[in-house]
Amino acid sequence: MKNILITGGAGFIGSNFIRYMLEIDPVVQVINLDLLTYAGSMENLKDLPAPERHTFVAGDICDRALVNGIMNHHRIDTIVHFAAETHVDRSILGPAQFIQTNIVGTFSLLEAARKYWLDENAMPVDTVRFHHVSTDEVFGSLEPTDPPFCETTPYDPRSPYSASKASSDHLVRAYHHTYGLPVTISNCTNNYGPYQFPEKLIPLMITNAMAGKPLPVYGDGQQIRDWLYVEDHCEAIHHILTGGQIGETYAIGGDNQPTNMTLINQICAILDERFPESPNTPHSKLIKTVADRPGHDRRYDMDITRIKTELGWKPRESLGSGLTRTIEWYMNHAEWLNAIRGREDFKGWVDANYNARESKK
Ligand code: NAD
Ligand code: DAU
């Protein structure tokens, strides 16, 4: 790994991964291709540990000429593909962009990699890698007594977001089987931590609670997600890049499965402890159930035996310590947060998603 193309590196996990890579690897050059959609920001890339080894390119992964040019110009030997539309609720209200970015965008990157690494033989094929970052949501929804998902669980996506990610996973595997492109795939559970856009559950609850705003719980709040601190996800991807087998898939998860309601109460309890004098204490009084997400997946759970035993990775952060670190980060980054929450497009999203839920309940 010398010249690594990271797509979506101005977003939540991508920016954390760039920090992680620059810290752990003293020589790697990072080329970060990001369109800076609503979810991406240069603010996420401030204070990088080795900024001279980070090159930012503003642009679209669907732009084939641009991606071909980056591959050649920077002699890319590794691609770690994060760029995507990622919010399930947005995929329900507007699926088209998910098809374009997640499916057509992945296709465009695969074509560029095939051209440069396989057709032009730019470098020995055993020195290159396309790593595709995917999600547990491709596997569908579990009943209470179902066993957890694992690498061989059949695909059963149920939202436009998860269907578009499933599609991209299939394309990546097809390029391995058909053309011999050296790929790996990871399917990870819900991440949380610094720089997560405040439309997602944990940062939304933290920031609304800090502002004394309602905490909107979809449906009965008994849905279950598996939560992983973002640095643990970055470490898992690094393990796959350095030790993973070509053509293989690795399931990643946090071994933390509270119901949404339990998780939100845990966030409220941490805030109560930090701010006993706040007029919002107890913060749980802000909890408000609202109309459910259409097609809401009930439960996710991930069996991470393979990555544990084959690559020696396991999550380091417990949910309690990870939540405390995350809450402190949001408390210390009011400027970052206010810049997003003050934007008209963010206010428009909150109105579009939450006002309709109020009236439907
Ligand atoms: P995010 O929404 O925070 O960031 C996505 C980034 O991609 C943004 O910087 C955005 O500007 C960029 N982007 C979007 N469209 C682009 C395009 N056409 N060209 C170039 N850049 C574009 O996403 P995230 O939560 O950091 O997720 C990153 C990846 O990890 C995604 O592929 C997602 O499916 C996957 N994933 C996320 C989670 C999670 O809990 N967040 C869990 C498992 C897997
Ligand atoms: O499982 C991995 C996936 O996790 C990633 O692939 C996605 O990119 C990421 O967005 C996330 O998807 P979820 O739909 O699970 O995350 P979200 O934060 O949107 O919601 C988590 C749970 O909280 C879900 O059951 C819906 C619920 N929820 C969410 C919001 C935003 C609420 O109850 N209220 C809310 O306001």
Tab-separated table of C-alpha atoms and ligand atoms in Angstrom:
chain	number	residue	atom	x	y	z
A	1	MET	CA	0.000	0.000	0.000
A	2	LYS	CA	1.755	3.157	-1.200
A	3	ASN	CA	-0.819	5.294	-2.959
A	4	ILE	CA	-4.289	4.725	-1.649
A	5	LEU	CA	-7.429	6.212	-3.196
A	6	ILE	CA	-10.059	6.755	-0.523
A	7	THR	CA	-13.474	7.654	-1.871
A	8	GLY	CA	-15.889	9.522	0.390
A	9	GLY	CA	-13.024	10.593	2.658
A	10	ALA	CA	-14.749	13.839	3.661
A	11	GLY	CA	-17.630	11.923	5.244
A	12	PHE	CA	-17.952	10.318	8.663
A	13	ILE	CA	-16.137	6.966	8.423
A	14	GLY	CA	-13.909	8.027	5.512
A	15	SER	CA	-12.448	11.002	7.399
A	16	ASN	CA	-11.861	8.851	10.489
A	17	PHE	CA	-10.171	6.249	8.275
A	18	ILE	CA	-7.873	8.848	6.712
A	19	ARG	CA	-6.812	9.972	10.209
A	20	TYR	CA	-6.257	6.352	11.188
A	21	MET	CA	-4.185	5.518	8.081
A	22	LEU	CA	-1.989	8.616	8.309
A	23	GLU	CA	-1.289	7.805	11.944
A	24	ILE	CA	-0.626	4.085	11.607
A	25	ASP	CA	1.278	4.091	8.310
A	26	PRO	CA	4.298	6.420	8.098
A	27	VAL	CA	4.634	6.401	4.303
A	28	VAL	CA	1.219	5.950	2.717
A	29	GLN	CA	-0.026	8.718	0.412
A	30	VAL	CA	-3.777	9.276	0.646
A	31	ILE	CA	-5.735	10.600	-2.322
A	32	ASN	CA	-9.216	11.505	-1.186
A	33	LEU	CA	-11.938	11.751	-3.849
A	34	ASP	CA	-15.133	13.252	-2.488
A	35	LEU	CA	-18.013	15.139	-4.083
A	36	LEU	CA	-18.701	17.120	-0.894
A	37	THR	CA	-22.404	16.358	-0.900
A	38	TYR	CA	-24.439	17.512	2.108
A	39	ALA	CA	-22.751	14.697	4.112
A	40	GLY	CA	-19.150	15.594	3.320
A	41	SER	CA	-17.152	18.531	4.618
A	42	MET	CA	-13.610	19.861	4.562
A	43	GLU	CA	-14.169	20.633	8.252
A	44	ASN	CA	-13.917	16.864	8.838
A	45	LEU	CA	-10.357	16.941	7.515
A	46	LYS	CA	-8.953	19.719	9.673
A	47	ASP	CA	-5.936	18.873	11.813
A	48	LEU	CA	-4.953	15.667	9.967
A	49	PRO	CA	-1.866	14.043	11.539
A	50	ALA	CA	0.250	14.269	8.338
A	51	PRO	CA	-1.527	16.704	5.994
A	52	GLU	CA	1.369	16.662	3.502
A	53	ARG	CA	0.482	13.028	2.736
A	54	HIS	CA	-3.188	13.837	2.015
A	55	THR	CA	-4.364	15.118	-1.380
A	56	PHE	CA	-7.978	16.172	-1.725
A	57	VAL	CA	-9.770	15.924	-5.066
A	58	ALA	CA	-13.276	17.364	-5.268
A	59	GLY	CA	-15.295	15.271	-7.690
A	60	ASP	CA	-17.767	12.538	-8.445
A	61	ILE	CA	-16.917	8.826	-8.410
A	62	CYS	CA	-19.308	8.518	-11.377
A	63	ASP	CA	-16.979	10.745	-13.458
A	64	ARG	CA	-15.066	8.047	-15.337
A	65	ALA	CA	-12.515	10.414	-16.916
A	66	LEU	CA	-11.718	11.949	-13.542
A	67	VAL	CA	-11.263	8.559	-11.847
A	68	ASN	CA	-9.093	7.248	-14.715
A	69	GLY	CA	-6.947	10.373	-14.444
A	70	ILE	CA	-6.501	9.927	-10.678
A	71	MET	CA	-5.509	6.274	-11.084
A	72	ASN	CA	-2.805	7.195	-13.603
A	73	HIS	CA	-1.565	10.429	-12.123
A	74	HIS	CA	-1.202	9.113	-8.562
A	75	ARG	CA	-0.238	5.535	-9.507
A	76	ILE	CA	-3.006	4.177	-7.265
A	77	ASP	CA	-2.343	0.668	-5.914
A	78	THR	CA	-5.190	0.480	-3.370
A	79	ILE	CA	-8.775	1.718	-3.419
A	80	VAL	CA	-10.861	1.879	-0.260
A	81	HIS	CA	-14.363	2.748	-1.379
A	82	PHE	CA	-16.551	4.536	1.178
A	83	ALA	CA	-18.352	7.091	-1.022
A	84	ALA	CA	-22.086	6.529	-0.924
A	85	GLU	CA	-25.455	7.970	-0.123
A	86	THR	CA	-25.948	6.476	3.327
A	87	HIS	CA	-29.097	7.617	5.110
A	88	VAL	CA	-31.976	5.111	4.956
A	89	ASP	CA	-34.652	7.779	5.555
A	90	ARG	CA	-33.310	9.876	2.661
A	91	SER	CA	-33.363	6.781	0.442
A	92	ILE	CA	-37.071	6.401	1.219
A	93	LEU	CA	-37.890	10.015	0.330
A	94	GLY	CA	-35.530	10.204	-2.692
A	95	PRO	CA	-34.047	6.927	-3.960
A	96	ALA	CA	-32.642	8.135	-7.321
A	97	GLN	CA	-29.361	9.498	-5.991
A	98	PHE	CA	-28.743	6.212	-4.147
A	99	ILE	CA	-28.954	4.286	-7.410
A	100	GLN	CA	-26.628	6.746	-9.127
A	101	THR	CA	-23.908	7.010	-6.475
A	102	ASN	CA	-24.010	3.593	-4.875
A	103	ILE	CA	-24.485	1.461	-7.989
A	104	VAL	CA	-23.289	3.539	-10.966
A	105	GLY	CA	-20.503	5.097	-8.852
A	106	THR	CA	-19.180	1.707	-7.741
A	107	PHE	CA	-19.352	0.480	-11.347
A	108	SER	CA	-17.323	3.495	-12.462
A	109	LEU	CA	-14.574	2.793	-9.883
A	110	LEU	CA	-14.482	-0.897	-10.793
A	111	GLU	CA	-14.089	-0.022	-14.457
A	112	ALA	CA	-11.264	2.403	-13.701
A	113	ALA	CA	-9.492	-0.219	-11.569
A	114	ARG	CA	-9.933	-2.886	-14.246
A	115	LYS	CA	-8.571	-0.589	-16.940
A	116	TYR	CA	-5.521	0.600	-14.991
A	117	TRP	CA	-4.556	-2.564	-13.114
A	118	LEU	CA	-5.650	-5.334	-15.500
A	119	ASP	CA	-5.805	-3.897	-19.053
A	120	GLU	CA	-2.836	-1.529	-18.804
A	121	ASN	CA	-0.887	-3.733	-16.355
A	122	ALA	CA	0.200	-0.603	-14.536
A	123	MET	CA	1.655	-2.645	-11.665
A	124	PRO	CA	1.803	-6.318	-10.590
A	125	VAL	CA	-1.707	-7.520	-9.886
A	126	ASP	CA	-0.671	-9.145	-6.605
A	127	THR	CA	0.237	-5.684	-5.247
A	128	VAL	CA	-3.144	-4.017	-5.811
A	129	ARG	CA	-6.469	-4.110	-3.973
A	130	PHE	CA	-10.037	-2.826	-4.295
A	131	HIS	CA	-11.693	-2.813	-0.860
A	132	HIS	CA	-15.427	-2.178	-0.841
A	133	VAL	CA	-17.000	-0.876	2.372
A	134	SER	CA	-20.513	-2.211	2.792
A	135	THR	CA	-23.209	-2.695	5.371
A	136	ASP	CA	-25.038	-5.367	7.371
A	137	GLU	CA	-28.301	-3.978	5.973
A	138	VAL	CA	-27.836	-6.006	2.759
A	139	PHE	CA	-28.855	-9.096	4.786
A	140	GLY	CA	-32.316	-7.793	5.690
A	141	SER	CA	-34.010	-7.989	9.072
A	142	LEU	CA	-33.823	-10.638	11.834
A	143	GLU	CA	-36.666	-12.079	13.890
A	144	PRO	CA	-36.011	-12.171	17.668
A	145	THR	CA	-34.741	-15.773	17.688
A	146	ASP	CA	-32.904	-15.804	14.329
A	147	PRO	CA	-29.148	-16.454	14.438
A	148	PRO	CA	-26.952	-13.432	13.631
A	149	PHE	CA	-25.896	-12.505	10.096
A	150	CYS	CA	-22.542	-13.798	8.883
A	151	GLU	CA	-20.534	-13.772	5.643
A	152	THR	CA	-22.712	-16.461	4.044
A	153	THR	CA	-26.147	-15.081	4.950
A	154	PRO	CA	-28.263	-14.722	1.774
A	155	TYR	CA	-28.881	-11.145	0.681
A	156	ASP	CA	-32.352	-9.726	1.413
A	157	PRO	CA	-32.164	-5.903	1.292
A	158	ARG	CA	-35.385	-4.077	2.115
A	159	SER	CA	-34.784	-0.338	1.623
A	160	PRO	CA	-33.607	1.571	-1.462
A	161	TYR	CA	-30.367	2.243	0.458
A	162	SER	CA	-29.671	-1.386	1.323
A	163	ALA	CA	-30.749	-2.578	-2.137
A	164	SER	CA	-28.303	-0.153	-3.747
A	165	LYS	CA	-25.494	-1.321	-1.422
A	166	ALA	CA	-26.365	-4.972	-2.129
A	167	SER	CA	-26.166	-4.210	-5.836
A	168	SER	CA	-22.729	-2.665	-5.421
A	169	ASP	CA	-21.511	-5.705	-3.425
A	170	HIS	CA	-22.660	-7.980	-6.269
A	171	LEU	CA	-20.819	-5.861	-8.835
A	172	VAL	CA	-17.601	-5.976	-6.802
A	173	ARG	CA	-17.813	-9.787	-6.524
A	174	ALA	CA	-18.614	-10.070	-10.247
A	175	TYR	CA	-15.456	-8.115	-11.131
A	176	HIS	CA	-13.420	-10.523	-9.038
A	177	HIS	CA	-14.943	-13.666	-10.521
A	178	THR	CA	-15.100	-12.451	-14.130
A	179	TYR	CA	-11.965	-10.350	-14.514
A	180	GLY	CA	-9.821	-11.441	-11.568
A	181	LEU	CA	-9.880	-7.992	-9.946
A	182	PRO	CA	-8.306	-8.376	-6.475
A	183	VAL	CA	-11.154	-7.328	-4.187
A	184	THR	CA	-12.200	-7.629	-0.571
A	185	ILE	CA	-15.558	-6.625	0.923
A	186	SER	CA	-16.573	-5.790	4.471
A	187	ASN	CA	-20.137	-5.666	5.778
A	188	CYS	CA	-20.277	-3.649	8.966
A	189	THR	CA	-22.956	-2.812	11.514
A	190	ASN	CA	-23.949	0.683	12.726
A	191	ASN	CA	-21.026	3.027	13.410
A	192	TYR	CA	-20.952	5.961	15.795
A	193	GLY	CA	-18.321	8.447	16.946
A	194	PRO	CA	-16.739	11.791	15.993
A	195	TYR	CA	-17.734	13.564	12.742
A	196	GLN	CA	-20.971	11.631	12.211
A	197	PHE	CA	-23.518	13.781	10.405
A	198	PRO	CA	-26.262	14.693	12.914
A	199	GLU	CA	-29.089	13.119	10.907
A	200	LYS	CA	-28.142	9.634	12.195
A	201	LEU	CA	-29.601	8.276	15.438
A	202	ILE	CA	-26.770	8.742	17.965
A	203	PRO	CA	-25.573	12.239	16.973
A	204	LEU	CA	-29.186	13.353	16.447
A	205	MET	CA	-30.141	12.260	19.962
A	206	ILE	CA	-27.013	13.769	21.564
A	207	THR	CA	-27.353	17.105	19.821
A	208	ASN	CA	-31.137	17.409	20.221
A	209	ALA	CA	-30.856	16.521	23.918
A	210	MET	CA	-28.083	19.079	24.445
A	211	ALA	CA	-30.344	21.691	22.799
A	212	GLY	CA	-33.443	20.662	24.794
A	213	LYS	CA	-35.235	19.515	21.622
A	214	PRO	CA	-37.511	16.439	21.298
A	215	LEU	CA	-35.842	13.042	20.822
A	216	PRO	CA	-37.872	11.433	18.007
A	217	VAL	CA	-38.127	7.649	18.422
A	218	TYR	CA	-39.546	5.801	15.412
A	219	GLY	CA	-42.388	3.392	16.192
A	220	ASP	CA	-42.089	1.484	19.473
A	221	GLY	CA	-38.319	2.004	19.792
A	222	GLN	CA	-37.763	-1.738	20.226
A	223	GLN	CA	-35.691	-2.113	17.046
A	224	ILE	CA	-32.191	-3.465	17.565
A	225	ARG	CA	-28.964	-2.333	15.913
A	226	ASP	CA	-25.414	-3.512	16.601
A	227	TRP	CA	-23.195	-0.521	17.452
A	228	LEU	CA	-19.478	-0.178	16.679
A	229	TYR	CA	-17.207	2.743	17.573
A	230	VAL	CA	-15.850	4.174	14.305
A	231	GLU	CA	-12.140	3.773	15.188
A	232	ASP	CA	-12.751	0.061	15.653
A	233	HIS	CA	-14.223	-0.091	12.147
A	234	CYS	CA	-11.137	1.704	10.759
A	235	GLU	CA	-8.873	-0.797	12.480
A	236	ALA	CA	-10.892	-3.717	11.087
A	237	ILE	CA	-10.581	-2.380	7.525
A	238	HIS	CA	-6.822	-1.998	8.025
A	239	HIS	CA	-6.625	-5.629	9.160
A	240	ILE	CA	-8.495	-6.706	6.020
A	241	LEU	CA	-6.228	-4.622	3.771
A	242	THR	CA	-3.102	-6.103	5.303
A	243	GLY	CA	-4.206	-9.696	6.025
A	244	GLY	CA	-7.529	-10.346	4.286
A	245	GLN	CA	-7.870	-12.969	1.549
A	246	ILE	CA	-8.564	-11.771	-1.978
A	247	GLY	CA	-12.136	-12.367	-3.106
A	248	GLU	CA	-13.379	-12.752	0.462
A	249	THR	CA	-15.941	-10.972	2.601
A	250	TYR	CA	-15.524	-10.047	6.270
A	251	ALA	CA	-18.366	-9.320	8.662
A	252	ILE	CA	-17.609	-6.549	11.177
A	253	GLY	CA	-19.646	-5.704	14.273
A	254	GLY	CA	-19.487	-4.308	17.775
A	255	ASP	CA	-21.081	-7.013	19.917
A	256	ASN	CA	-23.445	-4.332	21.322
A	257	GLN	CA	-27.152	-4.777	20.673
A	258	PRO	CA	-29.380	-2.506	22.764
A	259	THR	CA	-32.871	-1.586	21.601
A	260	ASN	CA	-33.089	1.956	20.256
A	261	MET	CA	-35.034	2.982	23.366
A	262	THR	CA	-32.395	1.528	25.716
A	263	LEU	CA	-29.631	3.266	23.772
A	264	ILE	CA	-31.411	6.629	23.860
A	265	ASN	CA	-31.996	6.285	27.609
A	266	GLN	CA	-28.292	5.483	28.041
A	267	ILE	CA	-27.367	8.698	26.171
A	268	CYS	CA	-29.812	10.643	28.358
A	269	ALA	CA	-28.307	9.147	31.545
A	270	ILE	CA	-24.762	10.167	30.506
A	271	LEU	CA	-25.990	13.702	29.795
A	272	ASP	CA	-27.830	13.832	33.168
A	273	GLU	CA	-24.589	12.929	34.904
A	274	ARG	CA	-22.576	15.512	32.955
A	275	PHE	CA	-25.177	18.291	33.347
A	276	PRO	CA	-27.074	17.753	36.622
A	277	GLU	CA	-27.989	21.472	36.693
A	278	SER	CA	-29.396	21.551	33.143
A	279	PRO	CA	-33.092	22.513	32.825
A	280	ASN	CA	-33.317	19.501	30.450
A	281	THR	CA	-32.355	16.998	33.173
A	282	PRO	CA	-33.673	14.312	33.189
A	283	HIS	CA	-33.059	14.344	29.443
A	284	SER	CA	-35.298	11.284	28.980
A	285	LYS	CA	-38.313	13.576	29.374
A	286	LEU	CA	-37.476	14.813	25.839
A	287	ILE	CA	-38.160	11.352	24.346
A	288	LYS	CA	-41.123	11.396	21.991
A	289	THR	CA	-42.377	8.514	19.845
A	290	VAL	CA	-43.179	9.432	16.236
A	291	ALA	CA	-44.485	7.556	13.173
A	292	ASP	CA	-42.332	4.578	12.217
A	293	ARG	CA	-39.902	4.346	9.283
A	294	PRO	CA	-41.643	2.567	6.349
A	295	GLY	CA	-40.254	-0.963	6.017
A	296	HIS	CA	-38.237	-0.481	9.205
A	297	ASP	CA	-35.792	-3.396	9.720
A	298	ARG	CA	-36.446	-4.805	13.177
A	299	ARG	CA	-33.171	-6.322	14.242
A	300	TYR	CA	-29.541	-6.628	13.105
A	301	ASP	CA	-26.857	-8.764	14.711
A	302	MET	CA	-23.496	-9.852	13.319
A	303	ASP	CA	-21.391	-12.943	13.929
A	304	ILE	CA	-17.786	-11.664	13.799
A	305	THR	CA	-16.063	-15.009	14.401
A	306	ARG	CA	-14.270	-14.980	11.061
A	307	ILE	CA	-12.480	-11.653	11.387
A	308	LYS	CA	-11.671	-12.448	15.029
A	309	THR	CA	-10.131	-15.830	14.328
A	310	GLU	CA	-8.557	-15.222	10.901
A	311	LEU	CA	-7.329	-11.654	11.299
A	312	GLY	CA	-7.133	-11.231	15.069
A	313	TRP	CA	-9.419	-8.177	15.158
A	314	LYS	CA	-12.036	-7.469	17.803
A	315	PRO	CA	-13.746	-4.262	18.909
A	316	ARG	CA	-11.876	-2.356	21.621
A	317	GLU	CA	-14.462	0.208	22.710
A	318	SER	CA	-17.441	-0.721	24.912
A	319	LEU	CA	-20.737	1.014	24.186
A	320	GLY	CA	-20.576	2.955	27.473
A	321	SER	CA	-17.057	4.294	26.911
A	322	GLY	CA	-17.675	4.908	23.207
A	323	LEU	CA	-20.839	6.892	23.924
A	324	THR	CA	-19.065	8.988	26.556
A	325	ARG	CA	-16.219	9.761	24.109
A	326	THR	CA	-18.746	10.610	21.408
A	327	ILE	CA	-20.801	12.892	23.655
A	328	GLU	CA	-17.637	14.715	24.736
A	329	TRP	CA	-16.619	15.152	21.106
A	330	TYR	CA	-19.971	16.739	20.210
A	331	MET	CA	-19.804	18.958	23.312
A	332	ASN	CA	-16.343	20.168	22.255
A	333	HIS	CA	-17.257	20.767	18.612
A	334	ALA	CA	-20.154	23.189	18.899
A	335	GLU	CA	-18.888	25.229	15.951
A	336	TRP	CA	-18.794	22.171	13.656
A	337	LEU	CA	-22.272	21.211	14.778
A	338	ASN	CA	-23.833	24.673	14.575
A	339	ALA	CA	-22.470	25.136	11.046
A	340	ILE	CA	-24.376	22.013	9.936
A	341	ARG	CA	-27.518	22.587	11.952
A	342	GLY	CA	-27.744	26.200	10.755
A	343	ARG	CA	-27.716	25.215	7.085
A	344	GLU	CA	-30.947	25.612	5.140
A	345	ASP	CA	-30.588	22.159	3.552
A	346	PHE	CA	-30.319	20.549	6.995
A	347	LYS	CA	-33.367	22.430	8.295
A	348	GLY	CA	-35.196	21.393	5.102
A	349	TRP	CA	-34.309	17.749	5.792
A	350	VAL	CA	-35.529	17.938	9.390
A	351	ASP	CA	-38.820	19.458	8.211
A	352	ALA	CA	-39.272	16.906	5.410
A	353	ASN	CA	-38.528	13.876	7.582
A	354	TYR	CA	-39.934	14.797	10.980
A	355	ASN	CA	-42.909	17.110	10.361
A	356	ALA	CA	-44.576	14.447	8.222
A	357	ARG	CA	-44.020	11.856	10.972
A	358	GLU	CA	-45.715	14.063	13.571
A	359	SER	CA	-48.887	14.239	11.512
A	360	LYS	CA	-48.879	10.531	10.544
A	361	LYS	CA	-48.585	9.177	14.055
B	1	NAD	P1	-21.388	9.623	5.016
B	1	NAD	O1	-22.761	9.837	4.475
B	1	NAD	O2	-21.008	10.261	6.307
B	1	NAD	O3	-20.306	10.119	3.939
B	1	NAD	C1	-20.388	9.788	2.587
B	1	NAD	C2	-19.321	10.586	1.845
B	1	NAD	O4	-19.372	10.226	0.455
B	1	NAD	C3	-19.516	12.095	1.924
B	1	NAD	O5	-18.304	12.743	2.207
B	1	NAD	C4	-20.005	12.467	0.522
B	1	NAD	O6	-19.635	13.786	0.135
B	1	NAD	C5	-19.304	11.421	-0.325
B	1	NAD	N1	-19.982	11.164	-1.594
B	1	NAD	C6	-21.321	10.933	-1.785
B	1	NAD	N2	-21.561	10.782	-3.093
B	1	NAD	C7	-20.372	10.880	-3.749
B	1	NAD	C8	-19.987	10.775	-5.092
B	1	NAD	N3	-20.880	10.543	-6.075
B	1	NAD	N4	-18.675	10.930	-5.414
B	1	NAD	C9	-17.758	11.162	-4.423
B	1	NAD	N5	-18.072	11.283	-3.134
B	1	NAD	C10	-19.376	11.135	-2.791
B	1	NAD	O7	-21.163	8.060	5.047
B	1	NAD	P2	-20.558	7.114	6.178
B	1	NAD	O8	-21.564	6.919	7.241
B	1	NAD	O9	-19.213	7.603	6.505
B	1	NAD	O10	-20.459	5.726	5.368
B	1	NAD	C11	-19.323	5.455	4.552
B	1	NAD	C12	-19.489	4.092	3.911
B	1	NAD	O11	-19.623	3.101	4.925
B	1	NAD	C13	-20.732	3.955	3.031
B	1	NAD	O12	-20.396	3.190	1.908
B	1	NAD	C14	-21.730	3.204	3.911
B	1	NAD	O13	-22.623	2.455	3.135
B	1	NAD	C15	-20.800	2.331	4.719
B	1	NAD	N6	-21.292	1.953	6.050
B	1	NAD	C16	-21.705	2.910	6.925
B	1	NAD	C17	-22.109	2.538	8.213
B	1	NAD	C18	-22.580	3.569	9.220
B	1	NAD	O14	-23.077	3.191	10.274
B	1	NAD	N7	-22.416	4.858	8.966
B	1	NAD	C19	-22.110	1.194	8.584
B	1	NAD	C20	-21.691	0.227	7.650
B	1	NAD	C21	-21.269	0.636	6.386
B	2	DAU	O1	-26.410	-0.970	9.837
B	2	DAU	C1	-25.485	-0.157	9.161
B	2	DAU	C2	-26.186	1.081	8.669
B	2	DAU	O2	-26.440	1.881	9.811
B	2	DAU	C3	-25.412	1.865	7.624
B	2	DAU	O3	-25.244	1.068	6.488
B	2	DAU	C4	-26.154	3.149	7.260
B	2	DAU	O4	-25.401	3.916	6.359
B	2	DAU	C5	-26.378	3.937	8.537
B	2	DAU	O5	-27.128	5.100	8.240
B	2	DAU	C6	-27.103	3.094	9.571
B	2	DAU	O6	-28.474	2.825	9.162
B	2	DAU	P1	-29.679	2.825	10.240
B	2	DAU	O7	-30.923	3.056	9.518
B	2	DAU	O8	-29.591	1.640	11.129
B	2	DAU	O9	-29.207	4.111	11.115
B	2	DAU	P2	-30.028	5.371	11.682
B	2	DAU	O10	-29.074	6.126	12.538
B	2	DAU	O11	-30.730	6.129	10.609
B	2	DAU	O12	-31.116	4.685	12.599
B	2	DAU	C7	-30.763	3.802	13.627
B	2	DAU	C8	-32.034	3.298	14.278
B	2	DAU	O13	-32.683	4.404	14.938
B	2	DAU	C9	-33.060	2.768	13.299
B	2	DAU	O14	-33.747	1.677	13.915
B	2	DAU	C10	-34.006	3.917	13.084
B	2	DAU	C11	-34.006	4.619	14.434
B	2	DAU	N1	-34.206	6.094	14.394
B	2	DAU	C12	-33.427	6.822	13.573
B	2	DAU	C13	-33.573	8.190	13.519
B	2	DAU	C14	-32.720	9.034	12.582
B	2	DAU	C15	-35.134	6.679	15.233
B	2	DAU	O15	-35.817	6.007	16.009
B	2	DAU	N2	-35.261	8.036	15.187
B	2	DAU	C16	-34.536	8.820	14.346
B	2	DAU	O16	-34.748	10.063	14.329
